[in-house]
Amino acid sequence: MDDNKEKGSIWLDVYGLLSDLTFCLVLVTFVFVFAFRLVIVDGESMVPTLQDGDMLVILSNFIYEPEVGDVVVVRSEAIEKGPLVKRVIAMDGQTVDIDFMTGDVFVDGVLQDEPYINNPTTRDEGTEFPITVPEGSVFVMGDNRQHSTDSRNPQVGCIDKRYVLGKALQIVFPFRDFGSVS
């Protein structure tokens, strides 16, 4: 009789363990689908803020609304190589102007203080400025302005907010670069 109780107890323990593991798997899946995602930086367009190969945790667009200055991950139909990591320079309704001779960027006529950039914005990619960001869109640029394909390029243009996948929060790999993204 004790053997049957022990066998039943073992099966109950296994069932409990599998139930717990299933719950944890569903919870982790939910968190990484609807709250956070992992993205790897591809290229040098965000140097010095981010390096090629950095792995980022991003706050999902399900619970995030872009703001000026945020480092975001966007999807562009014009660029087929995958998600782009860029910085939001202007929001819908704002006007962006760039003086390519001096490298100065203006939003709504105000010169932007951009201590995060690697080099001045002297590379013209063909968009005519000034440009007013359309409703429901953002204007994005990389921090490494001479090596970034971004909203200055007419093929990329302003990014529809629906294509903003999320905000970069944290560098998690390589471990030597571990830290928040600003």
CSV table of N, CA, C and O in Angstrom, one decimal, residues 13-59:
chain,number,residue,atom,x,y,z
A,13,ASP,N,4.2,15.1,-7.9
A,13,ASP,CA,5.4,16.0,-7.9
A,13,ASP,C,5.9,16.4,-9.3
A,13,ASP,O,6.2,17.5,-9.6
A,14,VAL,N,5.9,15.4,-10.2
A,14,VAL,CA,6.3,15.6,-11.6
A,14,VAL,C,5.2,16.5,-12.2
A,14,VAL,O,5.6,17.5,-12.9
A,15,TYR,N,4.0,16.3,-12.0
A,15,TYR,CA,2.9,17.1,-12.5
A,15,TYR,C,3.1,18.6,-12.0
A,15,TYR,O,3.0,19.5,-12.8
A,16,GLY,N,3.3,18.7,-10.8
A,16,GLY,CA,3.5,20.1,-10.2
A,16,GLY,C,4.7,20.8,-10.8
A,16,GLY,O,4.7,22.0,-11.1
A,17,LEU,N,5.8,20.0,-11.0
A,17,LEU,CA,7.0,20.6,-11.6
A,17,LEU,C,6.8,21.0,-13.0
A,17,LEU,O,7.1,22.1,-13.5
A,18,LEU,N,6.1,20.2,-13.8
A,18,LEU,CA,5.8,20.5,-15.2
A,18,LEU,C,4.8,21.7,-15.3
A,18,LEU,O,5.0,22.6,-16.2
A,19,SER,N,3.9,21.8,-14.4
A,19,SER,CA,3.0,22.9,-14.3
A,19,SER,C,3.7,24.2,-14.0
A,19,SER,O,3.5,25.2,-14.7
A,20,ASP,N,4.6,24.1,-13.1
A,20,ASP,CA,5.4,25.3,-12.8
A,20,ASP,C,6.3,25.8,-13.9
A,20,ASP,O,6.4,27.0,-14.3
A,21,LEU,N,7.0,24.8,-14.6
A,21,LEU,CA,7.8,25.1,-15.7
A,21,LEU,C,7.0,25.7,-16.9
A,21,LEU,O,7.4,26.6,-17.5
A,22,THR,N,5.8,25.2,-17.1
A,22,THR,CA,5.0,25.7,-18.2
A,22,THR,C,4.5,27.1,-17.9
A,22,THR,O,4.6,28.0,-18.7
A,23,PHE,N,4.2,27.4,-16.6
A,23,PHE,CA,3.8,28.7,-16.2
A,23,PHE,C,5.0,29.7,-16.5
A,23,PHE,O,4.8,30.8,-17.0
A,24,CYS,N,6.2,29.3,-16.0
A,24,CYS,CA,7.4,30.1,-16.2
A,24,CYS,C,7.7,30.4,-17.7
A,24,CYS,O,8.0,31.5,-18.1
A,25,LEU,N,7.5,29.4,-18.5
A,25,LEU,CA,7.8,29.5,-19.9
A,25,LEU,C,6.8,30.5,-20.6
A,25,LEU,O,7.2,31.4,-21.3
A,26,VAL,N,5.5,30.4,-20.2
A,26,VAL,CA,4.5,31.3,-20.7
A,26,VAL,C,4.7,32.7,-20.3
A,26,VAL,O,4.6,33.6,-21.0
A,27,LEU,N,5.1,32.9,-19.0
A,27,LEU,CA,5.4,34.2,-18.5
A,27,LEU,C,6.6,34.8,-19.2
A,27,LEU,O,6.5,36.0,-19.6
A,28,VAL,N,7.7,34.1,-19.3
A,28,VAL,CA,8.9,34.6,-20.0
A,28,VAL,C,8.5,35.0,-21.5
A,28,VAL,O,8.9,36.0,-22.0
A,29,THR,N,7.8,34.1,-22.1
A,29,THR,CA,7.4,34.4,-23.5
A,29,THR,C,6.5,35.7,-23.6
A,29,THR,O,6.8,36.5,-24.4
A,30,PHE,N,5.6,35.8,-22.7
A,30,PHE,CA,4.7,37.0,-22.6
A,30,PHE,C,5.6,38.3,-22.4
A,30,PHE,O,5.4,39.3,-23.1
A,31,VAL,N,6.5,38.2,-21.5
A,31,VAL,CA,7.3,39.4,-21.2
A,31,VAL,C,8.2,39.8,-22.4
A,31,VAL,O,8.3,40.9,-22.8
A,32,PHE,N,8.8,38.8,-23.1
A,32,PHE,CA,9.7,39.1,-24.2
A,32,PHE,C,8.9,39.3,-25.5
A,32,PHE,O,9.5,39.8,-26.5
A,33,VAL,N,7.6,39.1,-25.6
A,33,VAL,CA,6.9,39.4,-26.8
A,33,VAL,C,6.2,40.8,-26.6
A,33,VAL,O,6.2,41.6,-27.5
A,34,PHE,N,5.6,41.0,-25.4
A,34,PHE,CA,4.8,42.2,-25.2
A,34,PHE,C,5.5,43.3,-24.4
A,34,PHE,O,5.0,44.4,-24.4
A,35,ALA,N,6.6,43.0,-23.7
A,35,ALA,CA,7.2,44.1,-22.9
A,35,ALA,C,8.6,44.4,-23.3
A,35,ALA,O,9.0,45.6,-23.5
A,36,PHE,N,9.4,43.4,-23.5
A,36,PHE,CA,10.8,43.6,-23.8
A,36,PHE,C,11.2,42.7,-25.0
A,36,PHE,O,10.7,41.7,-25.2
A,37,ARG,N,12.3,43.2,-25.7
A,37,ARG,CA,12.8,42.4,-26.8
A,37,ARG,C,14.3,42.5,-26.8
A,37,ARG,O,14.8,43.5,-26.2
A,38,LEU,N,15.0,41.6,-27.4
A,38,LEU,CA,16.4,41.7,-27.6
A,38,LEU,C,16.7,42.0,-29.0
A,38,LEU,O,16.2,41.4,-29.9
A,39,VAL,N,17.7,42.9,-29.2
A,39,VAL,CA,18.1,43.4,-30.6
A,39,VAL,C,19.6,43.5,-30.6
A,39,VAL,O,20.2,44.0,-29.6
A,40,ILE,N,20.2,43.1,-31.7
A,40,ILE,CA,21.6,43.3,-31.9
A,40,ILE,C,21.9,44.4,-32.8
A,40,ILE,O,21.3,44.5,-33.9
A,41,VAL,N,22.8,45.4,-32.5
A,41,VAL,CA,23.2,46.5,-33.3
A,41,VAL,C,24.0,46.0,-34.5
A,41,VAL,O,24.9,45.2,-34.3
A,42,ASP,N,23.6,46.4,-35.7
A,42,ASP,CA,24.2,46.0,-36.9
A,42,ASP,C,24.8,47.2,-37.6
A,42,ASP,O,24.0,48.0,-38.2
A,43,GLY,N,26.1,47.4,-37.5
A,43,GLY,CA,26.7,48.6,-38.1
A,43,GLY,C,27.2,49.6,-37.1
A,43,GLY,O,27.1,49.5,-35.9
A,44,GLU,N,27.8,50.7,-37.7
A,44,GLU,CA,28.5,51.7,-36.9
A,44,GLU,C,27.7,53.0,-36.9
A,44,GLU,O,28.2,54.0,-36.5
A,45,SER,N,26.4,53.0,-37.2
A,45,SER,CA,25.7,54.3,-37.3
A,45,SER,C,25.4,54.9,-36.0
A,45,SER,O,25.0,56.1,-35.9
A,46,MET,N,25.5,54.2,-34.9
A,46,MET,CA,25.3,54.8,-33.5
A,46,MET,C,26.5,55.0,-32.7
A,46,MET,O,26.4,55.3,-31.5
A,47,VAL,N,27.7,54.8,-33.3
A,47,VAL,CA,29.0,55.1,-32.6
A,47,VAL,C,29.0,56.6,-32.2
A,47,VAL,O,28.6,57.4,-33.1
A,48,PRO,N,29.3,57.0,-31.0
A,48,PRO,CA,30.0,56.3,-29.9
A,48,PRO,C,29.0,55.7,-28.9
A,48,PRO,O,29.4,55.0,-28.0
A,49,THR,N,27.7,56.0,-29.1
A,49,THR,CA,26.7,55.6,-28.1
A,49,THR,C,26.6,54.0,-28.1
A,49,THR,O,26.6,53.4,-27.0
A,50,LEU,N,26.5,53.4,-29.2
A,50,LEU,CA,26.4,52.0,-29.4
A,50,LEU,C,27.5,51.5,-30.4
A,50,LEU,O,27.8,52.2,-31.3
A,51,GLN,N,27.9,50.3,-30.2
A,51,GLN,CA,28.9,49.7,-31.1
A,51,GLN,C,28.3,48.5,-31.9
A,51,GLN,O,27.3,47.9,-31.4
A,52,ASP,N,28.9,48.2,-33.0
A,52,ASP,CA,28.5,47.1,-33.8
A,52,ASP,C,28.5,45.8,-33.0
A,52,ASP,O,29.5,45.6,-32.4
A,53,GLY,N,27.4,45.1,-33.0
A,53,GLY,CA,27.4,43.8,-32.2
A,53,GLY,C,26.9,43.9,-30.8
A,53,GLY,O,26.6,42.9,-30.1
A,54,ASP,N,26.6,45.2,-30.3
A,54,ASP,CA,26.0,45.3,-29.0
A,54,ASP,C,24.6,44.7,-29.0
A,54,ASP,O,23.9,44.8,-29.9
A,55,MET,N,24.3,43.9,-27.9
A,55,MET,CA,23.0,43.4,-27.7
A,55,MET,C,22.2,44.2,-26.8
A,55,MET,O,22.7,44.6,-25.7
A,56,LEU,N,21.0,44.7,-27.2
A,56,LEU,CA,20.2,45.6,-26.4
A,56,LEU,C,18.9,45.0,-26.0
A,56,LEU,O,18.3,44.1,-26.7
A,57,VAL,N,18.5,45.4,-24.8
A,57,VAL,CA,17.1,45.1,-24.4
A,57,VAL,C,16.3,46.4,-24.7
A,57,VAL,O,16.7,47.5,-24.4
A,58,ILE,N,15.2,46.2,-25.4
A,58,ILE,CA,14.4,47.3,-25.8
A,58,ILE,C,13.0,47.2,-25.1
A,58,ILE,O,12.5,46.0,-25.0
A,59,LEU,N,12.4,48.3,-24.8
A,59,LEU,CA,11.1,48.3,-24.2
A,59,LEU,C,10.1,48.3,-25.4
A,59,LEU,O,10.2,49.2,-26.3
